[in-house]
Amino acid sequence: MTALQEDKLLDCSGMLCPVPVIKTSKAIKEIQIGQVLKMISTDPGAPPDMEAWARQTGNELLDSHQEDKKYIFYFRRMK
């Protein structure tokens, strides 16, 4: 797998829902269409929340995985 390169990093470690969703919504608006946002969360509810957020907003979830106790997401801004 090719490593994804982010254009912006958002670390939401220690924050609980809905804060990571709100911060991701704000951060993705700060990058250009086609650029990639990497978001890190420690909230166990983040995977289903962020998948739903991507589906509802039309932004592409490029990858999501877990590293130790952190959930890592890569989103491409689509609009």
PDB file of N, CA and C in Angstrom:
ATOM      1  N   MET A   1       0.840  -1.180   0.000  1.00  0.00           N
ATOM      2  CA  MET A   1       0.000   0.000   0.000  1.00  0.00           C
ATOM      3  C   MET A   1       0.885   1.242   0.000  1.00  0.00           C
ATOM      4  N   THR A   2       0.513   2.215  -0.805  1.00  0.00           N
ATOM      5  CA  THR A   2       1.233   3.477  -0.846  1.00  0.00           C
ATOM      6  C   THR A   2       0.850   4.318   0.360  1.00  0.00           C
ATOM      7  N   ALA A   3       1.852   4.888   1.012  1.00  0.00           N
ATOM      8  CA  ALA A   3       1.583   5.717   2.183  1.00  0.00           C
ATOM      9  C   ALA A   3       0.880   6.990   1.740  1.00  0.00           C
ATOM     10  N   LEU A   4      -0.134   7.357   2.482  1.00  0.00           N
ATOM     11  CA  LEU A   4      -0.865   8.578   2.182  1.00  0.00           C
ATOM     12  C   LEU A   4      -0.114   9.757   2.789  1.00  0.00           C
ATOM     13  N   GLN A   5      -0.115  10.852   2.078  1.00  0.00           N
ATOM     14  CA  GLN A   5       0.530  12.077   2.553  1.00  0.00           C
ATOM     15  C   GLN A   5      -0.545  13.115   2.824  1.00  0.00           C
ATOM     16  N   GLU A   6      -0.587  13.600   4.050  1.00  0.00           N
ATOM     17  CA  GLU A   6      -1.603  14.582   4.389  1.00  0.00           C
ATOM     18  C   GLU A   6      -1.128  15.996   4.074  1.00  0.00           C
ATOM     19  N   ASP A   7      -2.116  16.847   3.759  1.00  0.00           N
ATOM     20  CA  ASP A   7      -1.846  18.272   3.581  1.00  0.00           C
ATOM     21  C   ASP A   7      -2.076  19.018   4.883  1.00  0.00           C
ATOM     22  N   LYS A   8      -2.890  18.432   5.758  1.00  0.00           N
ATOM     23  CA  LYS A   8      -3.176  19.049   7.056  1.00  0.00           C
ATOM     24  C   LYS A   8      -3.379  17.933   8.069  1.00  0.00           C
ATOM     25  N   LEU A   9      -2.891  18.152   9.275  1.00  0.00           N
ATOM     26  CA  LEU A   9      -3.034  17.184  10.363  1.00  0.00           C
ATOM     27  C   LEU A   9      -3.928  17.774  11.442  1.00  0.00           C
ATOM     28  N   LEU A  10      -4.901  16.982  11.881  1.00  0.00           N
ATOM     29  CA  LEU A  10      -5.784  17.380  12.969  1.00  0.00           C
ATOM     30  C   LEU A  10      -5.711  16.302  14.041  1.00  0.00           C
ATOM     31  N   ASP A  11      -5.204  16.652  15.215  1.00  0.00           N
ATOM     32  CA  ASP A  11      -5.085  15.692  16.307  1.00  0.00           C
ATOM     33  C   ASP A  11      -6.205  15.945  17.316  1.00  0.00           C
ATOM     34  N   CYS A  12      -7.152  15.029  17.374  1.00  0.00           N
ATOM     35  CA  CYS A  12      -8.288  15.136  18.293  1.00  0.00           C
ATOM     36  C   CYS A  12      -8.139  14.151  19.452  1.00  0.00           C
ATOM     37  N   SER A  13      -6.925  13.773  19.772  1.00  0.00           N
ATOM     38  CA  SER A  13      -6.680  12.842  20.880  1.00  0.00           C
ATOM     39  C   SER A  13      -7.248  13.415  22.175  1.00  0.00           C
ATOM     40  N   GLY A  14      -7.946  12.559  22.921  1.00  0.00           N
ATOM     41  CA  GLY A  14      -8.517  12.965  24.199  1.00  0.00           C
ATOM     42  C   GLY A  14      -9.875  13.628  24.093  1.00  0.00           C
ATOM     43  N   MET A  15     -10.355  13.863  22.898  1.00  0.00           N
ATOM     44  CA  MET A  15     -11.662  14.508  22.700  1.00  0.00           C
ATOM     45  C   MET A  15     -12.719  13.442  22.426  1.00  0.00           C
ATOM     46  N   LEU A  16     -13.904  13.684  22.928  1.00  0.00           N
ATOM     47  CA  LEU A  16     -15.011  12.750  22.721  1.00  0.00           C
ATOM     48  C   LEU A  16     -16.027  13.350  21.761  1.00  0.00           C
ATOM     49  N   CYS A  17     -16.787  12.478  21.132  1.00  0.00           N
ATOM     50  CA  CYS A  17     -17.820  12.878  20.190  1.00  0.00           C
ATOM     51  C   CYS A  17     -18.795  13.836  20.877  1.00  0.00           C
ATOM     52  N   PRO A  18     -19.182  14.895  20.246  1.00  0.00           N
ATOM     53  CA  PRO A  18     -19.053  15.213  18.815  1.00  0.00           C
ATOM     54  C   PRO A  18     -17.882  16.121  18.465  1.00  0.00           C
ATOM     55  N   VAL A  19     -16.990  16.387  19.395  1.00  0.00           N
ATOM     56  CA  VAL A  19     -15.915  17.348  19.138  1.00  0.00           C
ATOM     57  C   VAL A  19     -15.050  16.954  17.937  1.00  0.00           C
ATOM     58  N   PRO A  20     -14.593  15.692  17.805  1.00  0.00           N
ATOM     59  CA  PRO A  20     -13.797  15.351  16.616  1.00  0.00           C
ATOM     60  C   PRO A  20     -14.545  15.583  15.299  1.00  0.00           C
ATOM     61  N   VAL A  21     -15.836  15.331  15.287  1.00  0.00           N
ATOM     62  CA  VAL A  21     -16.625  15.554  14.060  1.00  0.00           C
ATOM     63  C   VAL A  21     -16.682  17.045  13.744  1.00  0.00           C
ATOM     64  N   ILE A  22     -16.903  17.853  14.762  1.00  0.00           N
ATOM     65  CA  ILE A  22     -16.987  19.310  14.562  1.00  0.00           C
ATOM     66  C   ILE A  22     -15.644  19.858  14.095  1.00  0.00           C
ATOM     67  N   LYS A  23     -14.566  19.424  14.731  1.00  0.00           N
ATOM     68  CA  LYS A  23     -13.235  19.912  14.357  1.00  0.00           C
ATOM     69  C   LYS A  23     -12.841  19.427  12.960  1.00  0.00           C
ATOM     70  N   THR A  24     -13.239  18.206  12.599  1.00  0.00           N
ATOM     71  CA  THR A  24     -12.953  17.708  11.251  1.00  0.00           C
ATOM     72  C   THR A  24     -13.713  18.518  10.212  1.00  0.00           C
ATOM     73  N   SER A  25     -14.963  18.833  10.497  1.00  0.00           N
ATOM     74  CA  SER A  25     -15.768  19.641   9.567  1.00  0.00           C
ATOM     75  C   SER A  25     -15.116  20.999   9.334  1.00  0.00           C
ATOM     76  N   LYS A  26     -14.601  21.597  10.392  1.00  0.00           N
ATOM     77  CA  LYS A  26     -13.946  22.905  10.273  1.00  0.00           C
ATOM     78  C   LYS A  26     -12.614  22.773   9.533  1.00  0.00           C
ATOM     79  N   ALA A  27     -11.824  21.747   9.878  1.00  0.00           N
ATOM     80  CA  ALA A  27     -10.489  21.600   9.293  1.00  0.00           C
ATOM     81  C   ALA A  27     -10.550  21.295   7.804  1.00  0.00           C
ATOM     82  N   ILE A  28     -11.537  20.524   7.371  1.00  0.00           N
ATOM     83  CA  ILE A  28     -11.589  20.170   5.947  1.00  0.00           C
ATOM     84  C   ILE A  28     -11.922  21.386   5.097  1.00  0.00           C
ATOM     85  N   LYS A  29     -12.577  22.365   5.696  1.00  0.00           N
ATOM     86  CA  LYS A  29     -12.894  23.605   4.968  1.00  0.00           C
ATOM     87  C   LYS A  29     -11.664  24.492   4.836  1.00  0.00           C
ATOM     88  N   GLU A  30     -10.610  24.194   5.578  1.00  0.00           N
ATOM     89  CA  GLU A  30      -9.392  25.003   5.546  1.00  0.00           C
ATOM     90  C   GLU A  30      -8.371  24.479   4.524  1.00  0.00           C
ATOM     91  N   ILE A  31      -8.694  23.346   3.861  1.00  0.00           N
ATOM     92  CA  ILE A  31      -7.809  22.838   2.808  1.00  0.00           C
ATOM     93  C   ILE A  31      -8.525  22.964   1.474  1.00  0.00           C
ATOM     94  N   GLN A  32      -7.765  22.827   0.403  1.00  0.00           N
ATOM     95  CA  GLN A  32      -8.317  22.958  -0.948  1.00  0.00           C
ATOM     96  C   GLN A  32      -8.981  21.644  -1.380  1.00  0.00           C
ATOM     97  N   ILE A  33      -9.884  21.728  -2.316  1.00  0.00           N
ATOM     98  CA  ILE A  33     -10.501  20.537  -2.900  1.00  0.00           C
ATOM     99  C   ILE A  33      -9.400  19.649  -3.480  1.00  0.00           C
ATOM    100  N   GLY A  34      -9.454  18.370  -3.149  1.00  0.00           N
ATOM    101  CA  GLY A  34      -8.458  17.413  -3.606  1.00  0.00           C
ATOM    102  C   GLY A  34      -7.339  17.172  -2.603  1.00  0.00           C
ATOM    103  N   GLN A  35      -7.200  18.059  -1.630  1.00  0.00           N
ATOM    104  CA  GLN A  35      -6.164  17.863  -0.621  1.00  0.00           C
ATOM    105  C   GLN A  35      -6.642  16.872   0.440  1.00  0.00           C
ATOM    106  N   VAL A  36      -5.687  16.390   1.245  1.00  0.00           N
ATOM    107  CA  VAL A  36      -5.960  15.317   2.207  1.00  0.00           C
ATOM    108  C   VAL A  36      -5.786  15.817   3.637  1.00  0.00           C
ATOM    109  N   LEU A  37      -6.760  15.476   4.461  1.00  0.00           N
ATOM    110  CA  LEU A  37      -6.737  15.772   5.894  1.00  0.00           C
ATOM    111  C   LEU A  37      -6.514  14.463   6.650  1.00  0.00           C
ATOM    112  N   LYS A  38      -5.524  14.473   7.521  1.00  0.00           N
ATOM    113  CA  LYS A  38      -5.310  13.333   8.418  1.00  0.00           C
ATOM    114  C   LYS A  38      -5.855  13.714   9.777  1.00  0.00           C
ATOM    115  N   MET A  39      -6.727  12.879  10.320  1.00  0.00           N
ATOM    116  CA  MET A  39      -7.310  13.135  11.635  1.00  0.00           C
ATOM    117  C   MET A  39      -6.982  11.968  12.557  1.00  0.00           C
ATOM    118  N   ILE A  40      -6.562  12.296  13.769  1.00  0.00           N
ATOM    119  CA  ILE A  40      -6.240  11.300  14.785  1.00  0.00           C
ATOM    120  C   ILE A  40      -7.224  11.458  15.930  1.00  0.00           C
ATOM    121  N   SER A  41      -7.790  10.345  16.384  1.00  0.00           N
ATOM    122  CA  SER A  41      -8.741  10.369  17.488  1.00  0.00           C
ATOM    123  C   SER A  41      -8.464   9.196  18.425  1.00  0.00           C
ATOM    124  N   THR A  42      -8.806   9.380  19.670  1.00  0.00           N
ATOM    125  CA  THR A  42      -8.730   8.282  20.638  1.00  0.00           C
ATOM    126  C   THR A  42     -10.124   7.838  21.076  1.00  0.00           C
ATOM    127  N   ASP A  43     -11.144   8.475  20.530  1.00  0.00           N
ATOM    128  CA  ASP A  43     -12.533   8.149  20.862  1.00  0.00           C
ATOM    129  C   ASP A  43     -12.921   6.831  20.184  1.00  0.00           C
ATOM    130  N   PRO A  44     -13.284   5.784  20.958  1.00  0.00           N
ATOM    131  CA  PRO A  44     -13.657   4.509  20.337  1.00  0.00           C
ATOM    132  C   PRO A  44     -14.877   4.611  19.432  1.00  0.00           C
ATOM    133  N   GLY A  45     -15.653   5.657  19.572  1.00  0.00           N
ATOM    134  CA  GLY A  45     -16.814   5.854  18.703  1.00  0.00           C
ATOM    135  C   GLY A  45     -16.472   6.537  17.392  1.00  0.00           C
ATOM    136  N   ALA A  46     -15.222   6.917  17.234  1.00  0.00           N
ATOM    137  CA  ALA A  46     -14.819   7.676  16.050  1.00  0.00           C
ATOM    138  C   ALA A  46     -14.998   6.904  14.735  1.00  0.00           C
ATOM    139  N   PRO A  47     -14.630   5.629  14.641  1.00  0.00           N
ATOM    140  CA  PRO A  47     -14.760   4.958  13.326  1.00  0.00           C
ATOM    141  C   PRO A  47     -16.157   5.037  12.712  1.00  0.00           C
ATOM    142  N   PRO A  48     -17.211   4.651  13.419  1.00  0.00           N
ATOM    143  CA  PRO A  48     -18.525   4.773  12.763  1.00  0.00           C
ATOM    144  C   PRO A  48     -18.954   6.226  12.567  1.00  0.00           C
ATOM    145  N   ASP A  49     -18.576   7.103  13.513  1.00  0.00           N
ATOM    146  CA  ASP A  49     -18.941   8.516  13.378  1.00  0.00           C
ATOM    147  C   ASP A  49     -18.278   9.147  12.160  1.00  0.00           C
ATOM    148  N   MET A  50     -16.994   8.862  11.945  1.00  0.00           N
ATOM    149  CA  MET A  50     -16.277   9.505  10.853  1.00  0.00           C
ATOM    150  C   MET A  50     -16.665   8.891   9.502  1.00  0.00           C
ATOM    151  N   GLU A  51     -16.996   7.601   9.491  1.00  0.00           N
ATOM    152  CA  GLU A  51     -17.493   6.999   8.247  1.00  0.00           C
ATOM    153  C   GLU A  51     -18.820   7.649   7.858  1.00  0.00           C
ATOM    154  N   ALA A  52     -19.695   7.847   8.831  1.00  0.00           N
ATOM    155  CA  ALA A  52     -20.987   8.492   8.564  1.00  0.00           C
ATOM    156  C   ALA A  52     -20.787   9.940   8.137  1.00  0.00           C
ATOM    157  N   TRP A  53     -19.856  10.627   8.786  1.00  0.00           N
ATOM    158  CA  TRP A  53     -19.585  12.021   8.431  1.00  0.00           C
ATOM    159  C   TRP A  53     -19.121  12.114   6.975  1.00  0.00           C
ATOM    160  N   ALA A  54     -18.205  11.248   6.571  1.00  0.00           N
ATOM    161  CA  ALA A  54     -17.703  11.278   5.195  1.00  0.00           C
ATOM    162  C   ALA A  54     -18.836  11.009   4.205  1.00  0.00           C
ATOM    163  N   ARG A  55     -19.655  10.038   4.507  1.00  0.00           N
ATOM    164  CA  ARG A  55     -20.771   9.686   3.621  1.00  0.00           C
ATOM    165  C   ARG A  55     -21.747  10.861   3.505  1.00  0.00           C
ATOM    166  N   GLN A  56     -22.045  11.505   4.625  1.00  0.00           N
ATOM    167  CA  GLN A  56     -23.036  12.581   4.636  1.00  0.00           C
ATOM    168  C   GLN A  56     -22.515  13.876   4.023  1.00  0.00           C
ATOM    169  N   THR A  57     -21.214  14.111   4.107  1.00  0.00           N
ATOM    170  CA  THR A  57     -20.663  15.364   3.591  1.00  0.00           C
ATOM    171  C   THR A  57     -20.130  15.231   2.183  1.00  0.00           C
ATOM    172  N   GLY A  58     -19.972  14.001   1.686  1.00  0.00           N
ATOM    173  CA  GLY A  58     -19.465  13.803   0.344  1.00  0.00           C
ATOM    174  C   GLY A  58     -17.952  13.843   0.250  1.00  0.00           C
ATOM    175  N   ASN A  59     -17.271  13.909   1.376  1.00  0.00           N
ATOM    176  CA  ASN A  59     -15.814  13.853   1.372  1.00  0.00           C
ATOM    177  C   ASN A  59     -15.393  12.384   1.381  1.00  0.00           C
ATOM    178  N   GLU A  60     -14.267  12.103   0.731  1.00  0.00           N
ATOM    179  CA  GLU A  60     -13.842  10.722   0.557  1.00  0.00           C
ATOM    180  C   GLU A  60     -12.997  10.244   1.732  1.00  0.00           C
ATOM    181  N   LEU A  61     -13.402   9.147   2.339  1.00  0.00           N
ATOM    182  CA  LEU A  61     -12.594   8.507   3.381  1.00  0.00           C
ATOM    183  C   LEU A  61     -11.617   7.593   2.664  1.00  0.00           C
ATOM    184  N   LEU A  62     -10.364   8.019   2.588  1.00  0.00           N
ATOM    185  CA  LEU A  62      -9.339   7.274   1.849  1.00  0.00           C
ATOM    186  C   LEU A  62      -8.848   6.065   2.619  1.00  0.00           C
ATOM    187  N   ASP A  63      -8.741   6.227   3.938  1.00  0.00           N
ATOM    188  CA  ASP A  63      -8.211   5.143   4.765  1.00  0.00           C
ATOM    189  C   ASP A  63      -8.588   5.407   6.214  1.00  0.00           C
ATOM    190  N   SER A  64      -8.842   4.341   6.935  1.00  0.00           N
ATOM    191  CA  SER A  64      -8.997   4.436   8.390  1.00  0.00           C
ATOM    192  C   SER A  64      -8.406   3.163   8.975  1.00  0.00           C
ATOM    193  N   HIS A  65      -7.649   3.339  10.012  1.00  0.00           N
ATOM    194  CA  HIS A  65      -7.049   2.197  10.688  1.00  0.00           C
ATOM    195  C   HIS A  65      -6.714   2.582  12.122  1.00  0.00           C
ATOM    196  N   GLN A  66      -6.350   1.560  12.889  1.00  0.00           N
ATOM    197  CA  GLN A  66      -6.033   1.767  14.295  1.00  0.00           C
ATOM    198  C   GLN A  66      -4.548   1.514  14.512  1.00  0.00           C
ATOM    199  N   GLU A  67      -3.908   2.409  15.235  1.00  0.00           N
ATOM    200  CA  GLU A  67      -2.501   2.249  15.643  1.00  0.00           C
ATOM    201  C   GLU A  67      -2.483   2.379  17.154  1.00  0.00           C
ATOM    202  N   ASP A  68      -2.163   1.284  17.838  1.00  0.00           N
ATOM    203  CA  ASP A  68      -2.234   1.242  19.306  1.00  0.00           C
ATOM    204  C   ASP A  68      -3.637   1.654  19.736  1.00  0.00           C
ATOM    205  N   LYS A  69      -3.779   2.730  20.483  1.00  0.00           N
ATOM    206  CA  LYS A  69      -5.105   3.163  20.936  1.00  0.00           C
ATOM    207  C   LYS A  69      -5.600   4.386  20.179  1.00  0.00           C
ATOM    208  N   LYS A  70      -4.991   4.640  19.016  1.00  0.00           N
ATOM    209  CA  LYS A  70      -5.394   5.792  18.219  1.00  0.00           C
ATOM    210  C   LYS A  70      -6.052   5.331  16.925  1.00  0.00           C
ATOM    211  N   TYR A  71      -7.048   6.075  16.520  1.00  0.00           N
ATOM    212  CA  TYR A  71      -7.756   5.830  15.263  1.00  0.00           C
ATOM    213  C   TYR A  71      -7.285   6.896  14.270  1.00  0.00           C
ATOM    214  N   ILE A  72      -6.820   6.445  13.123  1.00  0.00           N
ATOM    215  CA  ILE A  72      -6.258   7.335  12.118  1.00  0.00           C
ATOM    216  C   ILE A  72      -7.175   7.349  10.897  1.00  0.00           C
ATOM    217  N   PHE A  73      -7.497   8.544  10.432  1.00  0.00           N
ATOM    218  CA  PHE A  73      -8.382   8.708   9.263  1.00  0.00           C
ATOM    219  C   PHE A  73      -7.704   9.633   8.260  1.00  0.00           C
ATOM    220  N   TYR A  74      -7.895   9.317   6.985  1.00  0.00           N
ATOM    221  CA  TYR A  74      -7.456  10.194   5.901  1.00  0.00           C
ATOM    222  C   TYR A  74      -8.675  10.527   5.054  1.00  0.00           C
ATOM    223  N   PHE A  75      -8.947  11.809   4.926  1.00  0.00           N
ATOM    224  CA  PHE A  75     -10.086  12.273   4.124  1.00  0.00           C
ATOM    225  C   PHE A  75      -9.583  13.139   2.989  1.00  0.00           C
ATOM    226  N   ARG A  76     -10.182  12.961   1.818  1.00  0.00           N
ATOM    227  CA  ARG A  76      -9.911  13.869   0.702  1.00  0.00           C
ATOM    228  C   ARG A  76     -11.108  14.798   0.563  1.00  0.00           C
ATOM    229  N   ARG A  77     -10.818  16.105   0.542  1.00  0.00           N
ATOM    230  CA  ARG A  77     -11.894  17.071   0.350  1.00  0.00           C
ATOM    231  C   ARG A  77     -12.395  16.967  -1.082  1.00  0.00           C
ATOM    232  N   MET A  78     -13.684  16.763  -1.244  1.00  0.00           N
ATOM    233  CA  MET A  78     -14.262  16.554  -2.565  1.00  0.00           C
ATOM    234  C   MET A  78     -15.064  17.751  -3.060  1.00  0.00           C
ATOM    235  N   LYS A  79     -15.490  18.615  -2.164  1.00  0.00           N
ATOM    236  CA  LYS A  79     -16.272  19.790  -2.617  1.00  0.00           C
ATOM    237  C   LYS A  79     -16.142  20.910  -1.637  1.00  0.00           C
TER     238      LYS A  79
END
